[in-house]
Amino acid sequence: MAFAKKIRLGDLLVEKGLITEEQLQFALSEQKKLGRKLGSTLIELGMIDESSLLNLLSSQLGIPLIDLSNTNYSDDVAKLLPETIARRYRAIVLEDREADYLVGMADPTDIYALDEIQDKLNKPVSQAIVREAELLENFDLVYRRTEEISALAEELGQDLSESAADLSDLLQTEMANSPVAKLLQSIFEDAVQIGASDIHIEPDHHVIRIRQRVDGMLQEQVMKETQIAPAVVVRLKLMAGLNISEKRLPQDGRFNMVVNDREVDVRMSTMPVQFGESVVMRLLDQTRGALDIENLGMPPELLHRFRKNFHLPNGMILVTGPTGSGKTTSLYAALKELNLAEAKIITVEDPVEYRLNRISQVQVNTKIGLSFAKVLRSALRQDPDIIMVGEMRDAETVEIGVSAAMTGHLVLSTLHTNDTISTATRLMDMGVEGYMLATTLRTIIAQRLIRKLCKSCAADYQPDEFEAGWMMERLGVDTTTHQYSKGRGCKQCGSTGYHGRMGVYELLDMNGELAEALRNGDSQAFVDAAERAPGYQPLVNVAHHHAVNGMTSIDEILRIAGQVRDDVVDQPPLTLDIEA
């Protein structure tokens, strides 16, 4: 067993000249207040960076510093150390060697932790140093709840029969301790752990499927215990305050819960299907809150134009795209910056996704007749400066929103259109007069979320014949003059080749030529003027630029291309200086 050396970290850092004695004494006093290890305290206070600290420890202790993002290890080997111990002592088993285990630790000087790990593994241990942030990310990948969910589903299936009596008995059980409650808790914990945006629970003929949407794509777990589906749906309905006896009609509800110390708002929808009821839940992490405008990922030039427009005293700003493209996130980021004491802001939403202090947020409730249009009319009598409408769903809402923009209000809203150019023509199709749009419309943003390549497994990629031909024909791009990448799939990305998402934006500012086309009601003239507008670049061209920069793949370009109009992608290659 390779025992940790007993060293005094503070004295060592002073000796090597990385910190002063005064800094050490201050850090020691702060450490007592924070209740953290000295190394973490020094890093948090900015007295030393993590790399310098870890390299010093590696050299002093004579053990390697391992980059977990580039390390492939077996989940089975890692799980030799139970999750509670691994998280408590910030340690992970990386390799089962003949003579010993290689264990990565965030603090290799913790002798007590090393003793506990040695006792649990019952085999000699050799140490390595790993970064704590990387370690925590890997815990979420290793200790997934899939096996736990399967085991709980099997246990619940054994407790249940298909008789109504058994389900009734289940509902009389103390909810927090019932098998179905434990199963749902594991499902939610797993979803939050991997950053899922949605959970789908779908009964099928011989199985029940639990699917989680991660980075826009669904991941599936299948269980054979179909008899548990009614109990799961009933439990969720009770949590959302829905009618548990109504199984023939769709229902919508919401509830809040705390998962892994995170406050999560769950928006739930049920729908009767062939083999029971399908449940879809959108997870909104209230702990995270609204993004800052700089963190949206907009290129600097587009961000400047967007910010310039939403700081205008009146007019209409529209963000467009399909469901799940991040439209509301962009609007909330703008509202967060506009949220000042001198501005009265009212939002009309269905549902209220993030809570913002000082802003009057109203949730639409169609069951009692509280529609977007009705709330919007009332909001105008509340003397607002800025109004955010969650979605322009119908002609009445659009008409009121445009009228509000004409009477001195700044109106922000979303619309389900594929690109900026088709947005104005859609509004005219909904009955808005062209001259009103020409007067009120300030800017239109179309956006998508594309998957980012996993940094751990991205490799050079040569486009095939179809991809090269498509990009030459549609984008005018010679692929032989560019370098592309593709993810091979690894542990860090769950073998998908992607990790995380980023926004892709298309922005169209109104100008005199566009306004004149709207006044004349000439849709074709508007399209022609938009394609000539300064700074206009279609979504697909922007996505291609990110691919050239190694941020995404050609597959994502093709996916984006399938969602936009064919006649707006035949543009010159993007030349904007977009920061990766």
Short mmCIF file of N, CA and C in Angstrom, two decimals, residues 155-297:
data_model
loop_
_atom_site.label_atom_id
_atom_site.label_comp_id
_atom_site.label_asym_id
_atom_site.label_seq_id
_atom_site.Cartn_x
_atom_site.Cartn_y
_atom_site.Cartn_z
N GLU A 155 -38.87 -4.54 -7.52
CA GLU A 155 -39.45 -4.66 -6.18
C GLU A 155 -40.90 -4.20 -6.17
N LEU A 156 -41.16 -3.08 -6.85
CA LEU A 156 -42.53 -2.57 -6.92
C LEU A 156 -43.42 -3.52 -7.68
N GLY A 157 -42.89 -4.11 -8.76
CA GLY A 157 -43.67 -5.07 -9.54
C GLY A 157 -44.07 -6.28 -8.73
N GLN A 158 -43.19 -6.71 -7.83
CA GLN A 158 -43.51 -7.85 -6.98
C GLN A 158 -44.58 -7.49 -5.96
N ASP A 159 -44.60 -6.22 -5.54
CA ASP A 159 -45.58 -5.78 -4.54
C ASP A 159 -46.95 -5.54 -5.14
N LEU A 160 -46.98 -5.38 -6.45
CA LEU A 160 -48.24 -5.02 -7.10
C LEU A 160 -48.79 -6.18 -7.93
N SER A 161 -50.09 -6.26 -8.02
CA SER A 161 -50.75 -7.08 -9.03
C SER A 161 -51.57 -6.11 -9.86
N GLU A 162 -52.27 -6.61 -10.82
CA GLU A 162 -53.06 -5.72 -11.65
C GLU A 162 -54.43 -5.42 -11.05
N SER A 163 -54.66 -5.83 -9.84
CA SER A 163 -55.96 -5.60 -9.21
C SER A 163 -56.03 -4.21 -8.62
N ALA A 164 -57.22 -3.66 -8.58
CA ALA A 164 -57.44 -2.33 -8.03
C ALA A 164 -57.15 -2.31 -6.54
N ALA A 165 -57.37 -3.44 -5.87
CA ALA A 165 -57.16 -3.49 -4.42
C ALA A 165 -55.71 -3.23 -4.07
N ASP A 166 -54.80 -3.80 -4.84
CA ASP A 166 -53.39 -3.61 -4.54
C ASP A 166 -52.99 -2.15 -4.72
N LEU A 167 -53.50 -1.50 -5.76
CA LEU A 167 -53.18 -0.10 -5.98
C LEU A 167 -53.75 0.76 -4.87
N SER A 168 -54.94 0.42 -4.42
CA SER A 168 -55.56 1.15 -3.32
C SER A 168 -54.72 1.01 -2.05
N ASP A 169 -54.22 -0.21 -1.80
CA ASP A 169 -53.36 -0.42 -0.62
C ASP A 169 -52.10 0.42 -0.72
N LEU A 170 -51.57 0.52 -1.95
CA LEU A 170 -50.35 1.28 -2.15
C LEU A 170 -50.56 2.75 -1.77
N LEU A 171 -51.72 3.29 -2.15
CA LEU A 171 -51.98 4.69 -1.89
C LEU A 171 -52.19 4.97 -0.41
N GLN A 172 -52.51 3.94 0.37
CA GLN A 172 -52.66 4.13 1.80
C GLN A 172 -51.32 4.10 2.53
N THR A 173 -50.27 3.63 1.81
CA THR A 173 -48.94 3.55 2.40
C THR A 173 -48.39 4.95 2.60
N GLU A 174 -47.55 5.11 3.60
CA GLU A 174 -46.87 6.39 3.79
C GLU A 174 -46.12 6.73 2.51
N MET A 175 -46.53 7.83 1.87
CA MET A 175 -46.04 8.13 0.52
C MET A 175 -44.52 8.20 0.42
N ALA A 176 -43.90 8.86 1.38
CA ALA A 176 -42.46 9.07 1.27
C ALA A 176 -41.68 7.76 1.34
N ASN A 177 -42.27 6.73 1.95
CA ASN A 177 -41.57 5.46 2.13
C ASN A 177 -42.08 4.37 1.21
N SER A 178 -43.04 4.67 0.37
CA SER A 178 -43.60 3.64 -0.50
C SER A 178 -42.62 3.29 -1.61
N PRO A 179 -42.70 2.06 -2.14
CA PRO A 179 -41.79 1.67 -3.22
C PRO A 179 -41.89 2.58 -4.44
N VAL A 180 -43.10 3.04 -4.75
CA VAL A 180 -43.26 3.89 -5.94
C VAL A 180 -42.59 5.25 -5.71
N ALA A 181 -42.65 5.76 -4.46
CA ALA A 181 -41.99 7.03 -4.17
C ALA A 181 -40.48 6.90 -4.29
N LYS A 182 -39.94 5.78 -3.81
CA LYS A 182 -38.50 5.55 -3.91
C LYS A 182 -38.07 5.43 -5.38
N LEU A 183 -38.91 4.76 -6.17
CA LEU A 183 -38.61 4.61 -7.60
C LEU A 183 -38.56 5.98 -8.28
N LEU A 184 -39.56 6.82 -8.03
CA LEU A 184 -39.61 8.13 -8.66
C LEU A 184 -38.46 9.01 -8.18
N GLN A 185 -38.12 8.89 -6.90
CA GLN A 185 -36.99 9.66 -6.39
C GLN A 185 -35.71 9.30 -7.15
N SER A 186 -35.50 8.02 -7.39
CA SER A 186 -34.31 7.59 -8.14
C SER A 186 -34.35 8.09 -9.58
N ILE A 187 -35.53 8.07 -10.19
CA ILE A 187 -35.65 8.56 -11.57
C ILE A 187 -35.30 10.03 -11.65
N PHE A 188 -35.83 10.82 -10.71
CA PHE A 188 -35.54 12.25 -10.71
C PHE A 188 -34.07 12.53 -10.40
N GLU A 189 -33.51 11.80 -9.46
CA GLU A 189 -32.09 12.01 -9.11
C GLU A 189 -31.20 11.70 -10.30
N ASP A 190 -31.51 10.62 -11.02
CA ASP A 190 -30.72 10.27 -12.19
C ASP A 190 -30.83 11.34 -13.26
N ALA A 191 -32.04 11.87 -13.48
CA ALA A 191 -32.26 12.88 -14.51
C ALA A 191 -31.50 14.17 -14.18
N VAL A 192 -31.59 14.61 -12.93
CA VAL A 192 -30.90 15.84 -12.53
C VAL A 192 -29.39 15.65 -12.60
N GLN A 193 -28.94 14.46 -12.23
CA GLN A 193 -27.50 14.15 -12.21
C GLN A 193 -26.87 14.28 -13.59
N ILE A 194 -27.60 13.86 -14.63
CA ILE A 194 -27.03 13.89 -15.99
C ILE A 194 -27.48 15.12 -16.77
N GLY A 195 -28.23 16.02 -16.12
CA GLY A 195 -28.63 17.25 -16.78
C GLY A 195 -29.74 17.07 -17.79
N ALA A 196 -30.67 16.14 -17.54
CA ALA A 196 -31.79 15.92 -18.46
C ALA A 196 -32.78 17.08 -18.38
N SER A 197 -33.35 17.46 -19.50
CA SER A 197 -34.35 18.53 -19.53
C SER A 197 -35.77 17.99 -19.44
N ASP A 198 -35.96 16.73 -19.82
CA ASP A 198 -37.29 16.12 -19.81
C ASP A 198 -37.19 14.66 -19.40
N ILE A 199 -38.28 14.17 -18.78
CA ILE A 199 -38.42 12.74 -18.47
C ILE A 199 -39.71 12.26 -19.13
N HIS A 200 -39.61 11.17 -19.89
CA HIS A 200 -40.78 10.56 -20.52
C HIS A 200 -41.01 9.19 -19.88
N ILE A 201 -42.21 8.94 -19.43
CA ILE A 201 -42.58 7.62 -18.92
C ILE A 201 -43.68 7.09 -19.83
N GLU A 202 -43.37 6.00 -20.55
CA GLU A 202 -44.26 5.53 -21.63
C GLU A 202 -44.56 4.04 -21.47
N PRO A 203 -45.81 3.69 -21.17
CA PRO A 203 -46.18 2.27 -21.12
C PRO A 203 -46.33 1.69 -22.52
N ASP A 204 -45.78 0.51 -22.72
CA ASP A 204 -45.91 -0.17 -24.00
C ASP A 204 -46.55 -1.54 -23.75
N HIS A 205 -46.62 -2.37 -24.78
CA HIS A 205 -47.34 -3.63 -24.65
C HIS A 205 -46.69 -4.55 -23.62
N HIS A 206 -45.38 -4.76 -23.75
CA HIS A 206 -44.69 -5.70 -22.87
C HIS A 206 -43.66 -5.03 -21.96
N VAL A 207 -43.45 -3.71 -22.13
CA VAL A 207 -42.43 -3.02 -21.33
C VAL A 207 -42.94 -1.64 -20.93
N ILE A 208 -42.22 -1.01 -20.02
CA ILE A 208 -42.42 0.40 -19.71
C ILE A 208 -41.09 1.11 -19.99
N ARG A 209 -41.16 2.20 -20.72
CA ARG A 209 -39.95 2.91 -21.12
C ARG A 209 -39.80 4.19 -20.32
N ILE A 210 -38.59 4.41 -19.81
CA ILE A 210 -38.24 5.69 -19.18
C ILE A 210 -37.18 6.33 -20.05
N ARG A 211 -37.52 7.47 -20.62
CA ARG A 211 -36.60 8.14 -21.53
C ARG A 211 -36.28 9.53 -21.01
N GLN A 212 -35.02 9.91 -21.09
CA GLN A 212 -34.57 11.21 -20.61
C GLN A 212 -33.93 11.97 -21.76
N ARG A 213 -34.31 13.24 -21.89
CA ARG A 213 -33.74 14.05 -22.97
C ARG A 213 -32.50 14.78 -22.46
N VAL A 214 -31.35 14.40 -23.01
CA VAL A 214 -30.07 14.99 -22.63
C VAL A 214 -29.44 15.61 -23.87
N ASP A 215 -29.10 16.90 -23.79
CA ASP A 215 -28.55 17.63 -24.94
C ASP A 215 -29.46 17.50 -26.16
N GLY A 216 -30.77 17.51 -25.91
CA GLY A 216 -31.74 17.49 -26.99
C GLY A 216 -32.08 16.12 -27.54
N MET A 217 -31.39 15.06 -27.09
CA MET A 217 -31.63 13.72 -27.59
C MET A 217 -32.11 12.81 -26.46
N LEU A 218 -32.99 11.86 -26.79
CA LEU A 218 -33.55 10.97 -25.79
C LEU A 218 -32.65 9.77 -25.53
N GLN A 219 -32.51 9.43 -24.25
CA GLN A 219 -31.81 8.21 -23.84
C GLN A 219 -32.83 7.32 -23.15
N GLU A 220 -32.81 6.03 -23.45
CA GLU A 220 -33.90 5.14 -23.06
C GLU A 220 -33.45 4.06 -22.08
N GLN A 221 -34.31 3.80 -21.11
CA GLN A 221 -34.16 2.64 -20.23
C GLN A 221 -35.48 1.86 -20.28
N VAL A 222 -35.39 0.57 -20.51
CA VAL A 222 -36.58 -0.27 -20.68
C VAL A 222 -36.70 -1.22 -19.50
N MET A 223 -37.92 -1.32 -18.96
CA MET A 223 -38.19 -2.25 -17.86
C MET A 223 -39.39 -3.12 -18.22
N LYS A 224 -39.33 -4.35 -17.78
CA LYS A 224 -40.38 -5.31 -18.17
C LYS A 224 -41.59 -5.27 -17.23
N GLU A 225 -41.49 -4.59 -16.10
CA GLU A 225 -42.59 -4.59 -15.11
C GLU A 225 -43.68 -3.62 -15.52
N THR A 226 -44.48 -4.00 -16.52
CA THR A 226 -45.52 -3.09 -17.03
C THR A 226 -46.58 -2.78 -15.98
N GLN A 227 -46.75 -3.66 -14.97
CA GLN A 227 -47.81 -3.45 -13.99
C GLN A 227 -47.53 -2.27 -13.06
N ILE A 228 -46.30 -1.74 -13.08
CA ILE A 228 -46.00 -0.61 -12.19
C ILE A 228 -46.47 0.72 -12.77
N ALA A 229 -46.78 0.76 -14.08
CA ALA A 229 -47.12 2.02 -14.74
C ALA A 229 -48.28 2.75 -14.07
N PRO A 230 -49.43 2.09 -13.77
CA PRO A 230 -50.54 2.81 -13.14
C PRO A 230 -50.15 3.43 -11.80
N ALA A 231 -49.37 2.70 -10.98
CA ALA A 231 -48.97 3.23 -9.68
C ALA A 231 -48.08 4.46 -9.84
N VAL A 232 -47.16 4.42 -10.82
CA VAL A 232 -46.27 5.55 -11.05
C VAL A 232 -47.06 6.78 -11.49
N VAL A 233 -48.02 6.57 -12.41
CA VAL A 233 -48.82 7.69 -12.92
C VAL A 233 -49.68 8.28 -11.80
N VAL A 234 -50.28 7.43 -10.98
CA VAL A 234 -51.12 7.91 -9.88
C VAL A 234 -50.29 8.73 -8.91
N ARG A 235 -49.12 8.25 -8.57
CA ARG A 235 -48.25 8.98 -7.64
C ARG A 235 -47.89 10.35 -8.20
N LEU A 236 -47.57 10.41 -9.48
CA LEU A 236 -47.22 11.69 -10.10
C LEU A 236 -48.42 12.63 -10.16
N LYS A 237 -49.60 12.07 -10.43
CA LYS A 237 -50.81 12.90 -10.46
C LYS A 237 -51.09 13.50 -9.09
N LEU A 238 -50.88 12.72 -8.04
CA LEU A 238 -51.08 13.24 -6.69
C LEU A 238 -50.10 14.37 -6.40
N MET A 239 -48.87 14.22 -6.84
CA MET A 239 -47.86 15.26 -6.63
C MET A 239 -48.22 16.55 -7.36
N ALA A 240 -48.85 16.41 -8.55
CA ALA A 240 -49.19 17.57 -9.36
C ALA A 240 -50.60 18.08 -9.10
N GLY A 241 -51.33 17.44 -8.17
CA GLY A 241 -52.69 17.87 -7.85
C GLY A 241 -53.69 17.61 -8.95
N LEU A 242 -53.49 16.54 -9.72
CA LEU A 242 -54.39 16.20 -10.82
C LEU A 242 -55.44 15.19 -10.37
N ASN A 243 -56.44 14.97 -11.19
CA ASN A 243 -57.53 14.04 -10.91
C ASN A 243 -57.05 12.61 -11.20
N ILE A 244 -56.87 11.81 -10.13
CA ILE A 244 -56.31 10.46 -10.33
C ILE A 244 -57.33 9.51 -10.94
N SER A 245 -58.61 9.85 -10.88
CA SER A 245 -59.62 8.96 -11.44
C SER A 245 -59.85 9.20 -12.93
N GLU A 246 -59.35 10.32 -13.45
CA GLU A 246 -59.53 10.64 -14.87
C GLU A 246 -58.37 10.09 -15.68
N LYS A 247 -58.65 9.04 -16.48
CA LYS A 247 -57.61 8.40 -17.28
C LYS A 247 -57.88 8.54 -18.78
N ARG A 248 -59.03 9.13 -19.12
CA ARG A 248 -59.41 9.18 -20.54
C ARG A 248 -59.03 10.49 -21.20
N LEU A 249 -58.75 11.52 -20.41
CA LEU A 249 -58.44 12.84 -20.96
C LEU A 249 -57.03 13.29 -20.57
N PRO A 250 -56.38 14.07 -21.42
CA PRO A 250 -55.06 14.62 -21.05
C PRO A 250 -55.20 15.59 -19.87
N GLN A 251 -54.17 15.67 -19.06
CA GLN A 251 -54.15 16.62 -17.95
C GLN A 251 -52.77 17.27 -17.87
N ASP A 252 -52.74 18.49 -17.36
CA ASP A 252 -51.49 19.23 -17.18
C ASP A 252 -51.40 19.72 -15.74
N GLY A 253 -50.21 19.68 -15.20
CA GLY A 253 -50.00 20.16 -13.84
C GLY A 253 -48.53 20.44 -13.60
N ARG A 254 -48.21 20.82 -12.39
CA ARG A 254 -46.82 21.09 -12.04
C ARG A 254 -46.63 20.92 -10.56
N PHE A 255 -45.38 20.68 -10.15
CA PHE A 255 -45.05 20.59 -8.73
C PHE A 255 -43.57 20.93 -8.56
N ASN A 256 -43.20 21.22 -7.34
CA ASN A 256 -41.81 21.53 -7.00
C ASN A 256 -41.24 20.43 -6.12
N MET A 257 -39.96 20.19 -6.26
CA MET A 257 -39.29 19.23 -5.40
C MET A 257 -37.81 19.58 -5.30
N VAL A 258 -37.16 19.07 -4.27
CA VAL A 258 -35.72 19.26 -4.10
C VAL A 258 -35.03 17.95 -4.44
N VAL A 259 -34.13 17.98 -5.41
CA VAL A 259 -33.41 16.80 -5.86
C VAL A 259 -31.92 17.09 -5.81
N ASN A 260 -31.17 16.30 -5.04
CA ASN A 260 -29.73 16.50 -4.93
C ASN A 260 -29.39 17.95 -4.56
N ASP A 261 -30.14 18.49 -3.59
CA ASP A 261 -29.94 19.86 -3.09
C ASP A 261 -30.24 20.92 -4.15
N ARG A 262 -30.99 20.57 -5.17
CA ARG A 262 -31.37 21.52 -6.21
C ARG A 262 -32.88 21.64 -6.22
N GLU A 263 -33.37 22.88 -6.26
CA GLU A 263 -34.82 23.11 -6.34
C GLU A 263 -35.26 22.98 -7.79
N VAL A 264 -36.13 22.01 -8.05
CA VAL A 264 -36.56 21.71 -9.41
C VAL A 264 -38.06 21.93 -9.54
N ASP A 265 -38.44 22.70 -10.55
CA ASP A 265 -39.84 22.91 -10.87
C ASP A 265 -40.19 21.94 -12.00
N VAL A 266 -41.19 21.09 -11.77
CA VAL A 266 -41.55 20.04 -12.73
C VAL A 266 -42.87 20.41 -13.41
N ARG A 267 -42.86 20.54 -14.71
CA ARG A 267 -44.07 20.78 -15.50
C ARG A 267 -44.47 19.45 -16.12
N MET A 268 -45.67 19.01 -15.82
CA MET A 268 -46.08 17.63 -16.15
C MET A 268 -47.29 17.61 -17.08
N SER A 269 -47.26 16.67 -18.01
CA SER A 269 -48.38 16.48 -18.93
C SER A 269 -48.68 14.99 -19.04
N THR A 270 -49.95 14.61 -18.91
CA THR A 270 -50.36 13.22 -19.11
C THR A 270 -51.22 13.11 -20.37
N MET A 271 -51.16 11.94 -21.00
CA MET A 271 -51.96 11.72 -22.21
C MET A 271 -52.33 10.25 -22.30
N PRO A 272 -53.61 9.95 -22.51
CA PRO A 272 -54.00 8.53 -22.66
C PRO A 272 -53.45 7.95 -23.95
N VAL A 273 -52.79 6.78 -23.84
CA VAL A 273 -52.26 6.10 -25.01
C VAL A 273 -52.80 4.67 -25.00
N GLN A 274 -52.35 3.85 -25.94
CA GLN A 274 -52.95 2.53 -26.14
C GLN A 274 -52.83 1.63 -24.92
N PHE A 275 -51.70 1.72 -24.19
CA PHE A 275 -51.48 0.78 -23.09
C PHE A 275 -51.44 1.48 -21.73
N GLY A 276 -52.12 2.62 -21.62
CA GLY A 276 -52.19 3.31 -20.34
C GLY A 276 -52.10 4.81 -20.53
N GLU A 277 -51.30 5.47 -19.69
CA GLU A 277 -51.12 6.91 -19.78
C GLU A 277 -49.64 7.24 -19.90
N SER A 278 -49.34 8.07 -20.89
CA SER A 278 -47.98 8.54 -21.08
C SER A 278 -47.79 9.82 -20.27
N VAL A 279 -46.64 9.94 -19.62
CA VAL A 279 -46.33 11.12 -18.81
C VAL A 279 -45.04 11.75 -19.33
N VAL A 280 -45.06 13.05 -19.54
CA VAL A 280 -43.86 13.79 -19.92
C VAL A 280 -43.67 14.91 -18.91
N MET A 281 -42.47 15.03 -18.37
CA MET A 281 -42.17 16.05 -17.37
C MET A 281 -40.99 16.90 -17.82
N ARG A 282 -41.20 18.21 -17.86
CA ARG A 282 -40.12 19.17 -18.14
C ARG A 282 -39.52 19.60 -16.81
N LEU A 283 -38.19 19.49 -16.69
CA LEU A 283 -37.50 19.84 -15.45
C LEU A 283 -36.87 21.22 -15.59
N LEU A 284 -37.26 22.12 -14.70
CA LEU A 284 -36.72 23.48 -14.70
C LEU A 284 -35.94 23.69 -13.41
N ASP A 285 -34.65 23.84 -13.53
CA ASP A 285 -33.78 23.97 -12.37
C ASP A 285 -33.81 25.41 -11.87
N GLN A 286 -34.58 25.65 -10.78
CA GLN A 286 -34.71 27.00 -10.25
C GLN A 286 -33.42 27.46 -9.56
N THR A 287 -32.59 26.51 -9.15
CA THR A 287 -31.33 26.86 -8.49
C THR A 287 -30.42 27.61 -9.45
N ARG A 288 -30.49 27.23 -10.72
CA ARG A 288 -29.62 27.85 -11.72
C ARG A 288 -30.03 29.27 -12.03
N GLY A 289 -31.36 29.53 -12.11
CA GLY A 289 -31.85 30.87 -12.40
C GLY A 289 -31.63 31.25 -13.86
N ALA A 290 -31.98 32.51 -14.18
CA ALA A 290 -31.84 33.00 -15.54
C ALA A 290 -30.38 33.26 -15.87
N LEU A 291 -30.01 33.04 -17.13
CA LEU A 291 -28.64 33.26 -17.58
C LEU A 291 -28.34 34.74 -17.74
N ASP A 292 -27.09 35.12 -17.57
CA ASP A 292 -26.66 36.46 -17.95
C ASP A 292 -26.61 36.52 -19.47
N ILE A 293 -26.84 37.71 -20.01
CA ILE A 293 -26.91 37.87 -21.46
C ILE A 293 -25.61 37.47 -22.14
N GLU A 294 -24.46 37.69 -21.45
CA GLU A 294 -23.17 37.33 -22.05
C GLU A 294 -22.96 35.84 -22.14
N ASN A 295 -23.73 35.07 -21.36
CA ASN A 295 -23.54 33.62 -21.33
C ASN A 295 -24.44 32.88 -22.30
N LEU A 296 -25.18 33.59 -23.13
CA LEU A 296 -26.03 32.93 -24.12
C LEU A 296 -25.22 32.28 -25.23
N GLY A 297 -24.00 32.75 -25.44
CA GLY A 297 -23.17 32.20 -26.51
C GLY A 297 -23.34 32.93 -27.82
#
